[in-house]
Structures are given as structure tokens and as C-alpha cells.
mmCIF file of C-alpha atoms in Angstrom:
data_model
loop_
_atom_site.group_PDB
_atom_site.id
_atom_site.type_symbol
_atom_site.label_atom_id
_atom_site.label_comp_id
_atom_site.label_asym_id
_atom_site.label_seq_id
_atom_site.Cartn_x
_atom_site.Cartn_y
_atom_site.Cartn_z
ATOM 1 C CA MET A 1 -185.578 28.693 37.485
ATOM 2 C CA SER A 2 -187.976 31.549 36.659
ATOM 3 C CA ASP A 3 -185.290 34.266 36.715
ATOM 4 C CA GLU A 4 -183.325 32.335 34.042
ATOM 5 C CA VAL A 5 -186.323 31.848 31.728
ATOM 6 C CA LYS A 6 -185.595 33.072 28.212
ATOM 7 C CA TYR A 7 -188.740 31.843 26.456
ATOM 8 C CA THR A 8 -192.279 30.842 27.408
ATOM 9 C CA GLY A 9 -195.142 29.208 25.604
ATOM 10 C CA ARG A 10 -198.708 28.104 26.018
ATOM 11 C CA CYS A 11 -201.480 26.331 24.189
ATOM 12 C CA LEU A 12 -204.763 27.963 23.174
ATOM 13 C CA CYS A 13 -206.534 27.213 26.476
ATOM 14 C CA GLY A 14 -203.475 27.714 28.704
ATOM 15 C CA ASP A 15 -203.495 24.229 30.255
ATOM 16 C CA VAL A 16 -200.069 23.450 28.761
ATOM 17 C CA LYS A 17 -197.376 26.005 29.526
ATOM 18 C CA VAL A 18 -193.621 25.845 29.130
ATOM 19 C CA GLU A 19 -190.535 27.689 30.314
ATOM 20 C CA ILE A 20 -187.253 27.393 28.405
ATOM 21 C CA VAL A 21 -183.869 28.469 29.789
ATOM 22 C CA ALA A 22 -181.721 28.147 26.642
ATOM 23 C CA GLU A 23 -181.296 29.703 23.239
ATOM 24 C CA PRO A 24 -182.820 27.848 20.284
ATOM 25 C CA LEU A 25 -180.688 25.375 18.360
ATOM 26 C CA TRP A 26 -182.409 26.082 15.019
ATOM 27 C CA SER A 27 -185.740 26.927 13.374
ATOM 28 C CA SER A 28 -187.244 25.698 10.101
ATOM 29 C CA HIS A 29 -190.391 24.943 8.137
ATOM 30 C CA CYS A 30 -191.176 21.242 7.595
ATOM 31 C CA HIS A 31 -193.333 20.206 4.628
ATOM 32 C CA CYS A 32 -193.288 16.428 5.264
ATOM 33 C CA PRO A 33 -196.609 14.567 4.986
ATOM 34 C CA SER A 34 -196.555 13.620 8.676
ATOM 35 C CA CYS A 35 -196.230 17.247 9.826
ATOM 36 C CA GLN A 36 -198.915 18.302 7.353
ATOM 37 C CA LYS A 37 -201.373 15.773 8.799
ATOM 38 C CA ALA A 38 -200.398 16.474 12.419
ATOM 39 C CA THR A 39 -201.092 20.202 12.017
ATOM 40 C CA SER A 40 -203.754 20.173 9.278
ATOM 41 C CA ALA A 41 -201.606 22.832 7.608
ATOM 42 C CA ALA A 42 -199.387 23.089 4.532
ATOM 43 C CA PHE A 43 -196.281 22.994 6.724
ATOM 44 C CA ALA A 44 -195.176 23.176 10.337
ATOM 45 C CA THR A 45 -192.653 25.685 11.668
ATOM 46 C CA TYR A 46 -190.465 24.342 14.450
ATOM 47 C CA VAL A 47 -187.918 25.743 16.876
ATOM 48 C CA GLY A 48 -185.497 23.201 18.335
ATOM 49 C CA PHE A 49 -184.210 23.329 21.925
ATOM 50 C CA ASP A 50 -182.106 21.175 24.217
ATOM 51 C CA ARG A 51 -184.653 18.998 26.079
ATOM 52 C CA THR A 52 -182.929 19.604 29.440
ATOM 53 C CA ALA A 53 -183.666 23.350 29.149
ATOM 54 C CA VAL A 54 -187.443 22.799 29.013
ATOM 55 C CA ARG A 55 -189.949 22.638 31.856
ATOM 56 C CA PHE A 56 -193.721 22.249 31.535
ATOM 57 C CA THR A 57 -195.283 24.284 34.346
ATOM 58 C CA VAL A 58 -199.013 23.512 34.452
ATOM 59 C CA GLU A 59 -200.071 20.309 32.685
ATOM 60 C CA GLU A 60 -197.827 17.886 30.817
ATOM 61 C CA PRO A 61 -198.997 17.660 27.222
ATOM 62 C CA LYS A 62 -200.503 14.435 25.942
ATOM 63 C CA MET A 63 -198.304 12.310 23.688
ATOM 64 C CA TYR A 64 -198.984 10.484 20.428
ATOM 65 C CA ARG A 65 -196.458 8.195 18.695
ATOM 66 C CA SER A 66 -197.117 9.156 15.087
ATOM 67 C CA SER A 67 -194.471 6.842 13.595
ATOM 68 C CA PRO A 68 -191.591 4.693 14.851
ATOM 69 C CA GLY A 69 -189.264 6.801 16.988
ATOM 70 C CA VAL A 70 -191.478 9.915 16.864
ATOM 71 C CA LYS A 71 -193.452 11.546 19.674
ATOM 72 C CA ARG A 72 -195.841 14.403 19.007
ATOM 73 C CA ARG A 73 -197.245 16.287 21.968
ATOM 74 C CA PHE A 74 -200.489 18.252 22.189
ATOM 75 C CA CYS A 75 -202.861 19.750 24.737
ATOM 76 C CA GLY A 76 -205.407 17.188 25.926
ATOM 77 C CA LYS A 77 -208.029 19.900 26.477
ATOM 78 C CA CYS A 78 -207.880 22.232 23.445
ATOM 79 C CA GLY A 79 -205.901 20.006 21.040
ATOM 80 C CA SER A 80 -203.207 22.583 20.246
ATOM 81 C CA PRO A 81 -200.073 20.996 18.775
ATOM 82 C CA VAL A 82 -197.139 21.526 21.142
ATOM 83 C CA SER A 83 -194.002 19.677 20.048
ATOM 84 C CA PHE A 84 -192.181 16.988 18.120
ATOM 85 C CA GLU A 85 -189.441 14.659 19.399
ATOM 86 C CA GLY A 86 -187.637 12.169 17.188
ATOM 87 C CA GLU A 87 -184.988 9.541 17.872
ATOM 88 C CA GLU A 88 -182.934 11.084 15.050
ATOM 89 C CA TRP A 89 -182.484 14.176 17.235
ATOM 90 C CA PRO A 90 -181.688 12.772 20.695
ATOM 91 C CA GLY A 91 -181.857 15.280 23.519
ATOM 92 C CA GLU A 92 -183.863 17.802 21.486
ATOM 93 C CA ILE A 93 -187.476 18.938 21.600
ATOM 94 C CA HIS A 94 -188.925 20.798 18.630
ATOM 95 C CA PHE A 95 -191.708 23.219 19.552
ATOM 96 C CA HIS A 96 -194.270 24.504 17.098
ATOM 97 C CA ALA A 97 -193.099 28.088 16.691
ATOM 98 C CA LEU A 98 -196.497 29.648 17.389
ATOM 99 C CA PHE A 99 -196.848 27.681 20.629
ATOM 100 C CA LEU A 100 -194.058 29.952 21.893
ATOM 101 C CA ASP A 101 -194.910 33.454 23.092
ATOM 102 C CA GLN A 102 -191.831 34.903 21.381
ATOM 103 C CA ALA A 103 -192.563 33.292 17.997
ATOM 104 C CA ALA A 104 -191.668 36.452 16.045
ATOM 105 C CA GLU A 105 -188.057 36.113 17.253
ATOM 106 C CA PHE A 106 -187.496 32.699 15.620
ATOM 107 C CA GLU A 107 -186.896 33.348 11.950
ATOM 108 C CA PRO A 108 -186.813 30.039 10.064
ATOM 109 C CA GLU A 109 -183.469 29.072 8.556
ATOM 110 C CA ALA A 110 -184.672 26.599 5.898
ATOM 111 C CA ASN A 111 -187.524 24.750 4.231
ATOM 112 C CA ILE A 112 -187.275 21.003 4.832
ATOM 113 C CA TYR A 113 -188.943 18.186 2.886
ATOM 114 C CA VAL A 114 -189.958 20.489 0.036
ATOM 115 C CA ARG A 115 -190.572 17.473 -2.197
ATOM 116 C CA SER A 116 -193.891 17.167 -0.309
ATOM 117 C CA ARG A 117 -194.845 20.842 -0.247
ATOM 118 C CA MET A 118 -198.270 21.821 -1.453
ATOM 119 C CA PRO A 119 -198.078 23.222 -5.000
ATOM 120 C CA TRP A 120 -199.796 26.448 -3.916
ATOM 121 C CA VAL A 121 -197.182 27.218 -1.231
ATOM 122 C CA GLU A 122 -194.652 29.795 -2.398
ATOM 123 C CA LEU A 123 -191.243 29.239 -0.844
ATOM 124 C CA SER A 124 -189.151 32.159 0.303
ATOM 125 C CA GLN A 125 -186.262 32.706 -2.079
ATOM 126 C CA HIS A 126 -183.791 33.565 0.699
ATOM 127 C CA LEU A 127 -184.171 30.277 2.622
ATOM 128 C CA PRO A 128 -182.317 27.071 1.678
ATOM 129 C CA LYS A 129 -184.552 24.292 0.362
ATOM 130 C CA HIS A 130 -184.045 20.594 1.111
ATOM 131 C CA ASP A 131 -185.977 17.744 -0.553
ATOM 132 C CA GLN A 132 -185.690 15.778 2.697
ATOM 133 C CA PHE A 133 -184.008 16.221 6.039
ATOM 134 C CA PRO A 134 -180.459 17.506 5.419
ATOM 135 C CA ASP A 135 -178.803 14.471 7.042
ATOM 136 C CA GLU A 136 -180.800 11.877 5.030
#
């Protein structure tokens, strides 16, 4: 599997590491209240991948069910946020962009849930803005 690896990632302490053998499906900023609380930040930037293309190589991250149908994963040692999985996106895993070693390659394509953005966050003019998730 290692010779097919396209992307890698790790948490702050290195206990949780990942290898991904597929191209990303999408990337975006999420401003929803749940992502804000989960990251203690104004928004979270995610990169979505097919779940079957992902392999954790050291420790499996811990999991927290933050709301019905939602799993958020994090490192049990250092607390770094790792990923988001939701029933609305079956077969996908959404990694926090900066968990991935190649984060600079994943330019976000949109701002999602801007109705909850912090008033002091300036949105990029070239990215589409959605008040909620586009399929809601």
C-alpha cells in the first residue's frame, strides 16, 4: 500500500497517522456551530476522501459522537482534531486540512454554513458562500 500513498497526515504528537491512496473529493471551510465548538476556532477546513482509501497506521483515533449521525475523531493523547464522518455523506471521511501533511495542496472550494460565521471573519470573495450545506 505504501507505494500507492498519495497523502499522509499526523496529529501533533504523532500517535495518530494516516495514509490515503486517493485524490480528494472536495475541500471547504465549515462555519457551523458544531465545527466551531469541536475545533475552538472560527471555522474548520475539511478535505473529503473516500473512506476505503484511508488507513490509520499507528493508533486509531478516538471517536466522539457529537450529534446524531456524526462521528468526530481526535488523538487520545494530544487531543488534535482528526476527522469528521456524517451519515449524510456515506462512505466519506472528512479530514481537518491541517492534519494532512500536504495541506497547502487542498485549496478550499467554498464556505459552508456562513449564516453562523463569526462577524470578524472576512470571507474570500472568490469562494462560493452557502448559508447551510448545499444539499439542505
